[in-house]
CSV table of C-alpha atoms in Angstrom, one decimal:
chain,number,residue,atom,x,y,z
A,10,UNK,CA,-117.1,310.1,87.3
A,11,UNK,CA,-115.8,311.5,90.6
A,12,UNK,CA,-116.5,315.1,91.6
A,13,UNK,CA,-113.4,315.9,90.3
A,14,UNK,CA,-114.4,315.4,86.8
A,15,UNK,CA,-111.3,313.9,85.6
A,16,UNK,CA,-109.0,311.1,86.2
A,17,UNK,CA,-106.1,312.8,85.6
A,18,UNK,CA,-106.0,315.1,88.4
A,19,UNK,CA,-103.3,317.4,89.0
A,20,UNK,CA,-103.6,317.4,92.7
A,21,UNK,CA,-103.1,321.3,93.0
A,22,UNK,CA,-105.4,322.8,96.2
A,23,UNK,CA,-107.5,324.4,93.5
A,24,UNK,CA,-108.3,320.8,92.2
A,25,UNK,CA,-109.1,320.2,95.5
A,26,UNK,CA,-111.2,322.0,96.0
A,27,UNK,CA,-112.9,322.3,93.5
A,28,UNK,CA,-113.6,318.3,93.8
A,29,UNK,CA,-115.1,319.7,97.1
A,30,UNK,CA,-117.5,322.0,95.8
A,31,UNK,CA,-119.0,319.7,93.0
A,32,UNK,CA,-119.5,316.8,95.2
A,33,UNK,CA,-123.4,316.6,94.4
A,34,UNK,CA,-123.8,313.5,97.4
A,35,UNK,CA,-122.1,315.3,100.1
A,36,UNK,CA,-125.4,315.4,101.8
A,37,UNK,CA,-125.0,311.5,101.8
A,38,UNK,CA,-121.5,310.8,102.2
A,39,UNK,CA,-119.0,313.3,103.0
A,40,UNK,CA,-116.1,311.5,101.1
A,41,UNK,CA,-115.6,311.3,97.3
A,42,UNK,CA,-112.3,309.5,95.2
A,43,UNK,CA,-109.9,312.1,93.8
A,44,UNK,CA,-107.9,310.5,90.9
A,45,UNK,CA,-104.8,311.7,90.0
A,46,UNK,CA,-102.1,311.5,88.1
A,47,UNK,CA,-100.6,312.1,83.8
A,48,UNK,CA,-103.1,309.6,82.4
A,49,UNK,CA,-103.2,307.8,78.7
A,50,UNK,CA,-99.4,306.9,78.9
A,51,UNK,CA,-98.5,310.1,80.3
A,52,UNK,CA,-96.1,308.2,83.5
A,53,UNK,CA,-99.0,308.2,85.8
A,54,UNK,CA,-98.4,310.2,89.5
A,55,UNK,CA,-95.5,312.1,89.7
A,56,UNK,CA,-93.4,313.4,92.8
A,57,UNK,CA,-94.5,317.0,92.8
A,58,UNK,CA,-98.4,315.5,92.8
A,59,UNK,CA,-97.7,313.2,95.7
A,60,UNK,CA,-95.5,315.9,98.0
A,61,UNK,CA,-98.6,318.4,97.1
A,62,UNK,CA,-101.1,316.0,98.7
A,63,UNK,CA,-98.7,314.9,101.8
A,64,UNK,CA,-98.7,319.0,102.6
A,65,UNK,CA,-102.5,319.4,102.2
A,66,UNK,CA,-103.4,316.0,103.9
A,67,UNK,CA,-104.8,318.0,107.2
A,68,UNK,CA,-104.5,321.6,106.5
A,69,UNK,CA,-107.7,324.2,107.8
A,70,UNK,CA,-109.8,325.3,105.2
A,71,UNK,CA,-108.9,322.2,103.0
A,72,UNK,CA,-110.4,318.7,102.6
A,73,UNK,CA,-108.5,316.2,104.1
A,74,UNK,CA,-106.5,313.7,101.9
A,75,UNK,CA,-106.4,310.6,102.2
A,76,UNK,CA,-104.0,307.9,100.3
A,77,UNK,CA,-106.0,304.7,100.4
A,78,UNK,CA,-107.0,301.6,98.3
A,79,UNK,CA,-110.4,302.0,95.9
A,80,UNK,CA,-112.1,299.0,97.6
A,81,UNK,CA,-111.2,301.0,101.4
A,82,UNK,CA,-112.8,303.2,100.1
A,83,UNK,CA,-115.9,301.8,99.0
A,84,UNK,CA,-116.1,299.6,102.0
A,85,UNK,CA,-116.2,303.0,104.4
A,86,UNK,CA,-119.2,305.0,102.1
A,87,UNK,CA,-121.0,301.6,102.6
A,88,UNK,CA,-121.2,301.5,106.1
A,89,UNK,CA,-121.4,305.4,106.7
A,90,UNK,CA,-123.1,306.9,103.9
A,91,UNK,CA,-127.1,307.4,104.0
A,92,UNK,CA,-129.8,307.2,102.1
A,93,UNK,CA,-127.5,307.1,98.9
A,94,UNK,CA,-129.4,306.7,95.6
A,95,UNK,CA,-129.5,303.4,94.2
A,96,UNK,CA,-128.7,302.1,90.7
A,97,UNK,CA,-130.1,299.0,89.0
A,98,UNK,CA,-129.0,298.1,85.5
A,99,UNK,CA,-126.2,298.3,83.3
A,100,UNK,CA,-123.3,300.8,84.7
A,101,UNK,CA,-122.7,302.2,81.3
A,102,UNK,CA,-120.6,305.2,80.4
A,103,UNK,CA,-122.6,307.2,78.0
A,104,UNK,CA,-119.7,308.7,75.7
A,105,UNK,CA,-117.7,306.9,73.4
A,106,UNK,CA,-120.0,304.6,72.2
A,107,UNK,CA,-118.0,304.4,68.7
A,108,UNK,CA,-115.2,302.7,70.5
A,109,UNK,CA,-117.8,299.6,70.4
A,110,UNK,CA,-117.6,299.3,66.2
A,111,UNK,CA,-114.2,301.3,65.0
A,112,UNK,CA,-111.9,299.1,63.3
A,113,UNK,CA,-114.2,295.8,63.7
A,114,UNK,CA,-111.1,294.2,62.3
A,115,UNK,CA,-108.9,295.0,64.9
A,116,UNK,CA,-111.2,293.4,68.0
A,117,UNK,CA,-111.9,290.7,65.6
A,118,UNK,CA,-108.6,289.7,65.5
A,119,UNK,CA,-107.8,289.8,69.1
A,120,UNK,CA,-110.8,287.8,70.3
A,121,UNK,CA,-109.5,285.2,67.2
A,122,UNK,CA,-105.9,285.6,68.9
A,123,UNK,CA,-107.3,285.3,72.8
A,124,UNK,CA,-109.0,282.1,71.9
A,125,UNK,CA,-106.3,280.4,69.5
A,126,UNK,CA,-103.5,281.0,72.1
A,127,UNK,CA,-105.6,279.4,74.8
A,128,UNK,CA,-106.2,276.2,72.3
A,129,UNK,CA,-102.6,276.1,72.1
A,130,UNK,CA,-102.0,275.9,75.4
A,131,UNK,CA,-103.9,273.5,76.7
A,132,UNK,CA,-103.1,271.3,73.7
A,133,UNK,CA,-100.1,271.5,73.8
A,134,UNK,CA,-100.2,270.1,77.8
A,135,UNK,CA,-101.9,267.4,76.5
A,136,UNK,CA,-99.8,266.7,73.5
A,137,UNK,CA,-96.7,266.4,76.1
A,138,UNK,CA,-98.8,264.0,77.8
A,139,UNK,CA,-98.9,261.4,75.1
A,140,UNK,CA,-95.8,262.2,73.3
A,141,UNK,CA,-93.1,262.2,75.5
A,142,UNK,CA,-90.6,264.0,72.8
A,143,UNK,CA,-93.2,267.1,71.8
A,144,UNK,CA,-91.9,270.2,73.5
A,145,UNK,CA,-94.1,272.6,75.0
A,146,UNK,CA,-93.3,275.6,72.8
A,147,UNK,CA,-93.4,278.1,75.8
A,148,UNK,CA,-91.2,280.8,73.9
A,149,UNK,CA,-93.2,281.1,71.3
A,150,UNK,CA,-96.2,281.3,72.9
A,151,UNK,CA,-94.8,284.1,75.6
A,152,UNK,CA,-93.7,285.7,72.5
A,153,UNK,CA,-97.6,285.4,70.9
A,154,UNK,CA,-99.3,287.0,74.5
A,155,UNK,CA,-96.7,290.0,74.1
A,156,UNK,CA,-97.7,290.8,70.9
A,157,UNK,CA,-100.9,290.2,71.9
A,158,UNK,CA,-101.4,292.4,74.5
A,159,UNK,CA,-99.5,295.2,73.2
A,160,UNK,CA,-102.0,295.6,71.0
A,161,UNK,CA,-104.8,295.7,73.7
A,162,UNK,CA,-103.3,299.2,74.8
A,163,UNK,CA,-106.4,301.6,75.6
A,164,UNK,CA,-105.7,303.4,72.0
A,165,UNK,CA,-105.5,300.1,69.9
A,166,UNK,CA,-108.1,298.0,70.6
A,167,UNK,CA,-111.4,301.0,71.0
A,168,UNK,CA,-110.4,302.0,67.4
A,169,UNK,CA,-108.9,305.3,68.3
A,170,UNK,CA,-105.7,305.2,67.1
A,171,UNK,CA,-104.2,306.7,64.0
A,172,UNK,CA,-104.0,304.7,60.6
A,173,UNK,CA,-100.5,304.2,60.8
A,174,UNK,CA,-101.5,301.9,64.2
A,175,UNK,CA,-104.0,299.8,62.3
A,176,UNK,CA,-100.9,299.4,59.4
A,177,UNK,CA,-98.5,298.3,62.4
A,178,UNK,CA,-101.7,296.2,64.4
A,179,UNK,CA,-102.4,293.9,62.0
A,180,UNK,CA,-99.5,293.3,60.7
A,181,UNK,CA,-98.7,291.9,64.2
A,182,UNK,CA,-102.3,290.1,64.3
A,183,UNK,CA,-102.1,288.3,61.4
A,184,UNK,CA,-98.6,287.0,62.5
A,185,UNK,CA,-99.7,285.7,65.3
A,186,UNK,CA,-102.3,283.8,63.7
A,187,UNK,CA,-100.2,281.9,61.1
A,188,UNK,CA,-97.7,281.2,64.1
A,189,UNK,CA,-100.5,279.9,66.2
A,190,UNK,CA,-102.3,277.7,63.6
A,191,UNK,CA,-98.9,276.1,63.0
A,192,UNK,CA,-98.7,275.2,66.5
A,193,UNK,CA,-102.0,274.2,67.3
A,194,UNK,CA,-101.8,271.9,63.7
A,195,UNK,CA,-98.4,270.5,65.5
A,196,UNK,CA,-100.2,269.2,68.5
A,197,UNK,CA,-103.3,268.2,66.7
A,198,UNK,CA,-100.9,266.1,64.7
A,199,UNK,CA,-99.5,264.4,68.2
A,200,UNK,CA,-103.3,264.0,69.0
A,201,UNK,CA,-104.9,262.5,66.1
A,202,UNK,CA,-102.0,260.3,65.1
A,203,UNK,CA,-103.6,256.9,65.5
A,204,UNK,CA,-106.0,257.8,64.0
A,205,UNK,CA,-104.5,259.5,60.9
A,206,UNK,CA,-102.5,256.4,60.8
A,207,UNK,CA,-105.3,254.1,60.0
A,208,UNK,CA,-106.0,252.9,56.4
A,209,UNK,CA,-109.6,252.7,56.7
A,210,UNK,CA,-110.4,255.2,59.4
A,211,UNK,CA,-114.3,255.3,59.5
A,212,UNK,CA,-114.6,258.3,62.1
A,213,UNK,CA,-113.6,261.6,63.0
A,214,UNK,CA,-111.4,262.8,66.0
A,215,UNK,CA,-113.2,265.7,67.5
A,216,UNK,CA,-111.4,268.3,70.0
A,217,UNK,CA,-113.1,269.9,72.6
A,218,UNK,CA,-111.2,272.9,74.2
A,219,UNK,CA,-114.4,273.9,76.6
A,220,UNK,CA,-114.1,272.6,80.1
A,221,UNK,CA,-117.5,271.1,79.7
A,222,UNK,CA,-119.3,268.6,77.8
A,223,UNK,CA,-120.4,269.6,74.6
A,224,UNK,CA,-123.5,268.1,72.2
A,225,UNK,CA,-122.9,270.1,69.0
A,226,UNK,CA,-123.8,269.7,65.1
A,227,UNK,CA,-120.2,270.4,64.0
A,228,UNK,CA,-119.7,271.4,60.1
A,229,UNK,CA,-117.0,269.0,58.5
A,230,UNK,CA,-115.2,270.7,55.2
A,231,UNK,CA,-114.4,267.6,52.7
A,232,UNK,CA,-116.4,264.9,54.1
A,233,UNK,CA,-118.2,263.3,51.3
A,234,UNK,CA,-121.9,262.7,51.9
A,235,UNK,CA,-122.2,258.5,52.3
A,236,UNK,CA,-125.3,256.6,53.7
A,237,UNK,CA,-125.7,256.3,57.4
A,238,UNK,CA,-122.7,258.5,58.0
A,239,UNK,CA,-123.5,262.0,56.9
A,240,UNK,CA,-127.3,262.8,57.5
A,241,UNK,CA,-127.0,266.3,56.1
A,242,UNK,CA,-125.1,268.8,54.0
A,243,UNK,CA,-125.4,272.3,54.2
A,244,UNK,CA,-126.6,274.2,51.2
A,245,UNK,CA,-125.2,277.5,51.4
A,246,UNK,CA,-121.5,276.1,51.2
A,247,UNK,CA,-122.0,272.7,50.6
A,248,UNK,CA,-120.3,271.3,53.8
A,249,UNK,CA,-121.1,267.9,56.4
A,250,UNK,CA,-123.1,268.6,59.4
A,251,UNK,CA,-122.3,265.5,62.0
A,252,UNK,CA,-123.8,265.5,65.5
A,253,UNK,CA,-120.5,265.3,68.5
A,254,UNK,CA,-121.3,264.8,71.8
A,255,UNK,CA,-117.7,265.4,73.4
A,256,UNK,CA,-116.7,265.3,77.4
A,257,UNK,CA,-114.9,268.9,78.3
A,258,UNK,CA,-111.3,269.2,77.5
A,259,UNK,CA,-110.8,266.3,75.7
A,260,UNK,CA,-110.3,264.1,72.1
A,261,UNK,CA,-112.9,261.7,71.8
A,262,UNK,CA,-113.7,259.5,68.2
A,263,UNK,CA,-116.9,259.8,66.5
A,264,UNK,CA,-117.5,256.8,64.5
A,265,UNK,CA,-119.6,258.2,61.4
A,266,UNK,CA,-121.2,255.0,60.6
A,267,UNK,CA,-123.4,255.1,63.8
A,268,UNK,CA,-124.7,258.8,62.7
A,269,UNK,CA,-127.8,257.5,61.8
A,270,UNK,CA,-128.3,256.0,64.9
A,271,UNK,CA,-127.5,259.3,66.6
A,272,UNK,CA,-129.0,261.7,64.9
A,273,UNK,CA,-132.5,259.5,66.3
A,274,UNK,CA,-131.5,260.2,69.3
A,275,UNK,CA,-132.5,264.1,69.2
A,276,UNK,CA,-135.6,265.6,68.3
A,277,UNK,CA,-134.7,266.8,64.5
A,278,UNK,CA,-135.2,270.2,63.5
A,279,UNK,CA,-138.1,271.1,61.5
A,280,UNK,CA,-138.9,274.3,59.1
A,281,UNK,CA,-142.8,275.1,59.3
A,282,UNK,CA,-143.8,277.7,56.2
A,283,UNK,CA,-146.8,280.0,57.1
A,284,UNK,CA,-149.8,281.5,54.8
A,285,UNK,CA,-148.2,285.1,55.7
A,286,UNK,CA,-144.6,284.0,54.2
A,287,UNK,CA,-143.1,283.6,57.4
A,288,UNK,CA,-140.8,280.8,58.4
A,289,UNK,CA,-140.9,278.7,61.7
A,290,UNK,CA,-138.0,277.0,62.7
A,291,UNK,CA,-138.4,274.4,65.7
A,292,UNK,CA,-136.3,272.0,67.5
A,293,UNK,CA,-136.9,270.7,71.3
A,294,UNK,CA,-135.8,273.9,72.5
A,295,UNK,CA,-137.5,276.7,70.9
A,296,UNK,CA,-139.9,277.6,68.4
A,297,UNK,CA,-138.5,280.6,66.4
A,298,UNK,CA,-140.8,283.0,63.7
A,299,UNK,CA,-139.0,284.8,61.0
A,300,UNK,CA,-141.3,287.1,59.3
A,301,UNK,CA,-141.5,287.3,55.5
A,302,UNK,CA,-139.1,291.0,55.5
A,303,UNK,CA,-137.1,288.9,57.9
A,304,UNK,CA,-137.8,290.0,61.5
A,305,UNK,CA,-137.7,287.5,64.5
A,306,UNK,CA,-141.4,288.2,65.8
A,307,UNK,CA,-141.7,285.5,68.0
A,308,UNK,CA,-138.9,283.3,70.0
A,309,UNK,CA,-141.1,280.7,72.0
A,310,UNK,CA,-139.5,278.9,75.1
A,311,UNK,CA,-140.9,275.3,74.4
A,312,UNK,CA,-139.5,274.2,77.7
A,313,UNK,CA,-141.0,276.6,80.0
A,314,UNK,CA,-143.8,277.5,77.2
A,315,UNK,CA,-143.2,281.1,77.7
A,316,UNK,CA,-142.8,283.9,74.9
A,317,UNK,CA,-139.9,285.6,74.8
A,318,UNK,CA,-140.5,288.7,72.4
A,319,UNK,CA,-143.3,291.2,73.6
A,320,UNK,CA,-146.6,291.0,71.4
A,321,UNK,CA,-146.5,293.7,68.4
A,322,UNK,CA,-142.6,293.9,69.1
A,323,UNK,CA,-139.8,291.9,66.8
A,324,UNK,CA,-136.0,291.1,66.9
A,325,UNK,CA,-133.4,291.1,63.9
A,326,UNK,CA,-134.6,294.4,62.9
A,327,UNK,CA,-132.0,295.9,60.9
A,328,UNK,CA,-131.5,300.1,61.2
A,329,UNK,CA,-129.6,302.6,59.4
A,330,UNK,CA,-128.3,305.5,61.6
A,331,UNK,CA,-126.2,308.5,61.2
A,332,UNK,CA,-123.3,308.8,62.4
A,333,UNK,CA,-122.0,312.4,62.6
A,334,UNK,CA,-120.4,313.3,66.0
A,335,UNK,CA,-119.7,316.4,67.2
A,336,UNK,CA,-116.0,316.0,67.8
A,337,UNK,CA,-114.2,312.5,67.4
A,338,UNK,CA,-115.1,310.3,64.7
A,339,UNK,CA,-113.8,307.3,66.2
A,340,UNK,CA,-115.0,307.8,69.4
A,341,UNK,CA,-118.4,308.7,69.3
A,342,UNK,CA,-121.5,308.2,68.4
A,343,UNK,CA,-123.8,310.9,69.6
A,344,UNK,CA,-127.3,310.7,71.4
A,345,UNK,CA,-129.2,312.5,68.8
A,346,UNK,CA,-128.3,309.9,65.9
A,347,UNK,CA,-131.4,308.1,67.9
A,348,UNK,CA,-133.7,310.7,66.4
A,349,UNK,CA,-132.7,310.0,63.2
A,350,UNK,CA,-133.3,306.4,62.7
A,351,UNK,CA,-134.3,304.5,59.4
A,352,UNK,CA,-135.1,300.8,59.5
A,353,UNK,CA,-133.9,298.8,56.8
A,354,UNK,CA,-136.9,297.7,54.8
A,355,UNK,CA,-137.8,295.4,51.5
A,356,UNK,CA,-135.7,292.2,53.2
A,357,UNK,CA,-136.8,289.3,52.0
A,358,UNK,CA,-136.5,285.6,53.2
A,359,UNK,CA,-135.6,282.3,51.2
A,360,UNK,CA,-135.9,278.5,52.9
A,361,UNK,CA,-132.1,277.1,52.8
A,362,UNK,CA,-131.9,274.2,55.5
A,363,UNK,CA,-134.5,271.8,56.3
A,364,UNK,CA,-133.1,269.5,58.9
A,365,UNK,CA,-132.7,266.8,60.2
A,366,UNK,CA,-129.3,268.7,61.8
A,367,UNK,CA,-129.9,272.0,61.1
A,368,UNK,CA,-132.4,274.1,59.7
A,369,UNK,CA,-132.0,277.9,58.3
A,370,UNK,CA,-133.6,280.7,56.4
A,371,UNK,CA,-131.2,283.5,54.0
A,372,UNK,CA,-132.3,286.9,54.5
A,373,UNK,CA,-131.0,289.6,51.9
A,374,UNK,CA,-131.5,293.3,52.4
A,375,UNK,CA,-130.4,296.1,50.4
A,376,UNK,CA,-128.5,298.8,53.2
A,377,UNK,CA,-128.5,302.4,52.5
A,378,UNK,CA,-127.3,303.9,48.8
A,379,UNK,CA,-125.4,301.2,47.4
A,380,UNK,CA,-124.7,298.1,50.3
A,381,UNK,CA,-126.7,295.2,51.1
A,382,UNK,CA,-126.7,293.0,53.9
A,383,UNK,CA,-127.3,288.3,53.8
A,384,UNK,CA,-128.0,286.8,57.2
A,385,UNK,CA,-128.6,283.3,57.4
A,386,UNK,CA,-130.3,282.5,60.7
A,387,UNK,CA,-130.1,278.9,61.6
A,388,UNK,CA,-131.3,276.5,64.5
A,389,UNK,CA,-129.8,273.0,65.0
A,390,UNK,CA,-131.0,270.2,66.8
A,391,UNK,CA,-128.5,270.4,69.6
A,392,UNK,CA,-129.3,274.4,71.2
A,393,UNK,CA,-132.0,276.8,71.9
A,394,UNK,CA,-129.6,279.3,70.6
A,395,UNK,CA,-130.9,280.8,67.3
A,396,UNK,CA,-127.7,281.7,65.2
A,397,UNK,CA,-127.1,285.1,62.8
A,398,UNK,CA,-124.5,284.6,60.6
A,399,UNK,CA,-124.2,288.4,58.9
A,400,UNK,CA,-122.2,288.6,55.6
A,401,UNK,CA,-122.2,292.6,54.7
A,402,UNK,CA,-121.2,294.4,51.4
A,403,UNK,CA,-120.6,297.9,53.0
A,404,UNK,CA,-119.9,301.6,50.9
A,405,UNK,CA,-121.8,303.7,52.6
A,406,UNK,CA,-120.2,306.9,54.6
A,407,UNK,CA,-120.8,308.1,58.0
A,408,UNK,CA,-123.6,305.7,58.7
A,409,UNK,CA,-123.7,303.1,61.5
A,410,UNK,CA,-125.8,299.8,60.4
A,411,UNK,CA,-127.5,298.2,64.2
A,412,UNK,CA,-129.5,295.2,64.4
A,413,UNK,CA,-132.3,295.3,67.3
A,414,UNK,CA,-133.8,292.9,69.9
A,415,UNK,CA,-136.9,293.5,71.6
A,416,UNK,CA,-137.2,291.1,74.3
A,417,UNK,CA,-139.7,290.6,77.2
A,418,UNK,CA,-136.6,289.8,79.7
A,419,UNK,CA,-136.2,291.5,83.0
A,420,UNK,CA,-133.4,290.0,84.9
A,421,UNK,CA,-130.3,291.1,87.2
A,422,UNK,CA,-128.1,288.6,85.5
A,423,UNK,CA,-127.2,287.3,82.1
A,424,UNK,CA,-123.8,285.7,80.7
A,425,UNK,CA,-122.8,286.9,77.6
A,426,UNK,CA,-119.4,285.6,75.7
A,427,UNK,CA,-116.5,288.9,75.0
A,428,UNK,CA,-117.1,289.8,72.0
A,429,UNK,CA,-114.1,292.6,72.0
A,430,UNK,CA,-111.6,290.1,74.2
A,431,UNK,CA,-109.6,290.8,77.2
């Protein structure tokens, strides 16, 4: 936060001064941003604010003003500013932290809506390209980003709104989703029609929307299990598992009667039970031990043979906290609910999945005074990425359920997907 303490300033010389006197670095740098302005839909800088700071912008006894871009700014304390105190690690504003979890629904749907209207339009582009009479729908889909971000306004999308909002929000949401699966089914349909054409079709028409190739074990509702086509089903629903490997941005046929052939060509994933009632599962990529109660107590890099969770430590480890803040419940969830932390014990584990595709453990917990908690964590033959798929019964009040990671990681970098949007 700049010295000012706000970023809603009212530019009045008291302000400024003020901002003067609680620059802590001004032994380091001798300039500071002053932000300014009616803030959270308020109209932003007004005239009065501006002519204030044009009168004070070199007056004795005053700091001098400056109107200049941020990055000017930060440019200027680079070069002149000494011995500042450096940072390394997360820049992480500690207040608020509730805005991360209220109304899960709400950021759920707008990631769902970011990534459905980007399918649509880049399959629509391509569906113009090999129907000459499909029409970009380019009014509709304006129409869907409006909607769309309107509801990404700073009060919407943190959960901080009233109830009435959430009413309105999802409303709007869950309009935009029908409207956009009906458009993306309409270029599909342009897509796919040769093959949807064919009497004896033998294969499946896979989309990939990535820019890059993807190698996937993709799950195929409806597909009946045949010999040499489908090598697995999944047991906790029941549903086809066929290996894709698909070039970025494209529509590319898998022919289902070579599965068998393909499916050879990976290492298969393999489940491994231990005397202790823990679970290995193993593919190329990684080696990953679930603990009887559940835990992840050892992630093994099979490529670079390195351990990736400290010895005595564990991941997956479910925790119960309070959450009573001091003044906004939807905003906050205060430091000291740290102190009163209780893990989630008596999980236990069942085998689901054995390969070849994919292989996966159910854990089931009981949460609190009346919730409970199924995970199923699963590895396919394709990734090194270990998969939590959390289903959650939930009635309890004023607690916050987290799931911890302990990992022996130290690095400047990582790439993480948006789990929130925008």
């Amino acid at each position: 936060m700049a010295p000012a303490e706000t970023y809603t300033a009212q530019a009045t010389a008291l302000q400024l001064v003020d901002s003067l006197k609680k620059h802590k670095d001004i032994a380091y740098s001798n300039e500071s941003l002053y932000l300014y302005g009616n803030g959270d839909g308020g109209g932003g800088p007004l005239e009065s604010m501006l002519e204030r700071l044009r009168r004070v912008e070199d007056v004795d006894g005053m700091p001098k003003v400056k109107h200049a871009h941020p990055n000017e700014f930060y440019e200027h304390v680079e070069k002149t500013a000494k011995e500042l105190v450096s940072w390394k690690g997360e820049l992480y504003f500690e207040l608020h932290r509730g805005t991360y979890t209220s109304q899960a629904l709400t950021k759920k749907l707008n990631r769902q809506c970011e990534m459905l209207l980007r399918d649509i339009e880049m399959l629509s582009v391509i569906a113009q390209t090999v129907d000459s009479k499909f029409v970009y729908p380019a009014e509709e889909i304006t129409r869907m980003w409006q909607q769309v971000c309107l509801n990404q306004f700073h009060d919407v999308i943190p959960g901080s709104s009233i109830e009435m909002v959430y009413e309105d929000s999802t409303a709007i949401y869950k309009e935009v989703v029908a409207s956009a699966v009906a458009l993306k089914q309409q270029a599909l349909s342009v897509l796919v029609a040769s093959s949807t054409d064919a009497p004896h079709a033998t294969g499946l028409a896979v989309i990939n929307t990535s820019s890059w190739a993807r190698t996937e074990v993709i799950a195929v509702p409806g597909l009946v299990q045949q010999a040499g086509c489908v090598q697995q089903m999944r047991k906790r629903d029941d549903v086809a598992l066929v290996l894709a490997t698909v070039p970025g941005c494209s529509v590319h046929a898998v022919d289902l009667s070579t599965q068998a052939a393909a499916v050879e060509q990976v290492t298969p994933v393999r489940v491994v039970r231990e005397k202790d009632g823990s679970v290995v599962l193993q593919n190329a990529f990684v080696a990953a031990r679930i603990s009887a109660d559940g835990r992840l107590t050892s992630l093994l890099d099979l490529q670079q043979q390195r351990e990736l969770v400290p010895s005595g430590a564990s991941g997956n480890v479910l925790e119960l906290y309070d959450d009573l803040p001091l003044f906004w419940d939807a905003w906050d969830i205060e430091i000291y609910s740290q102190e009163k932390v209780r893990p989630v014990l008596g999980a236990r584990i069942t085998v689901v999945d054995e390969g070849p595709l994919v292989a996966s453990v159910a854990v089931e917990a009981k949460v609190g005074k009346a919730s409970s908690i199924r995970q199923w964590i699963s590895l396919s033959a394709s990734s090194a990425r270990l998969d939590f798929d959390c289903d959650v019964d939930w009635h309890e009040n004023r607690k916050c359920l987290k799931v911890a990671f302990t990992w022996d990681i130290y690095s400047d970098q990582a790439t993480y997907e948006t789990q929130f949007g925008v």
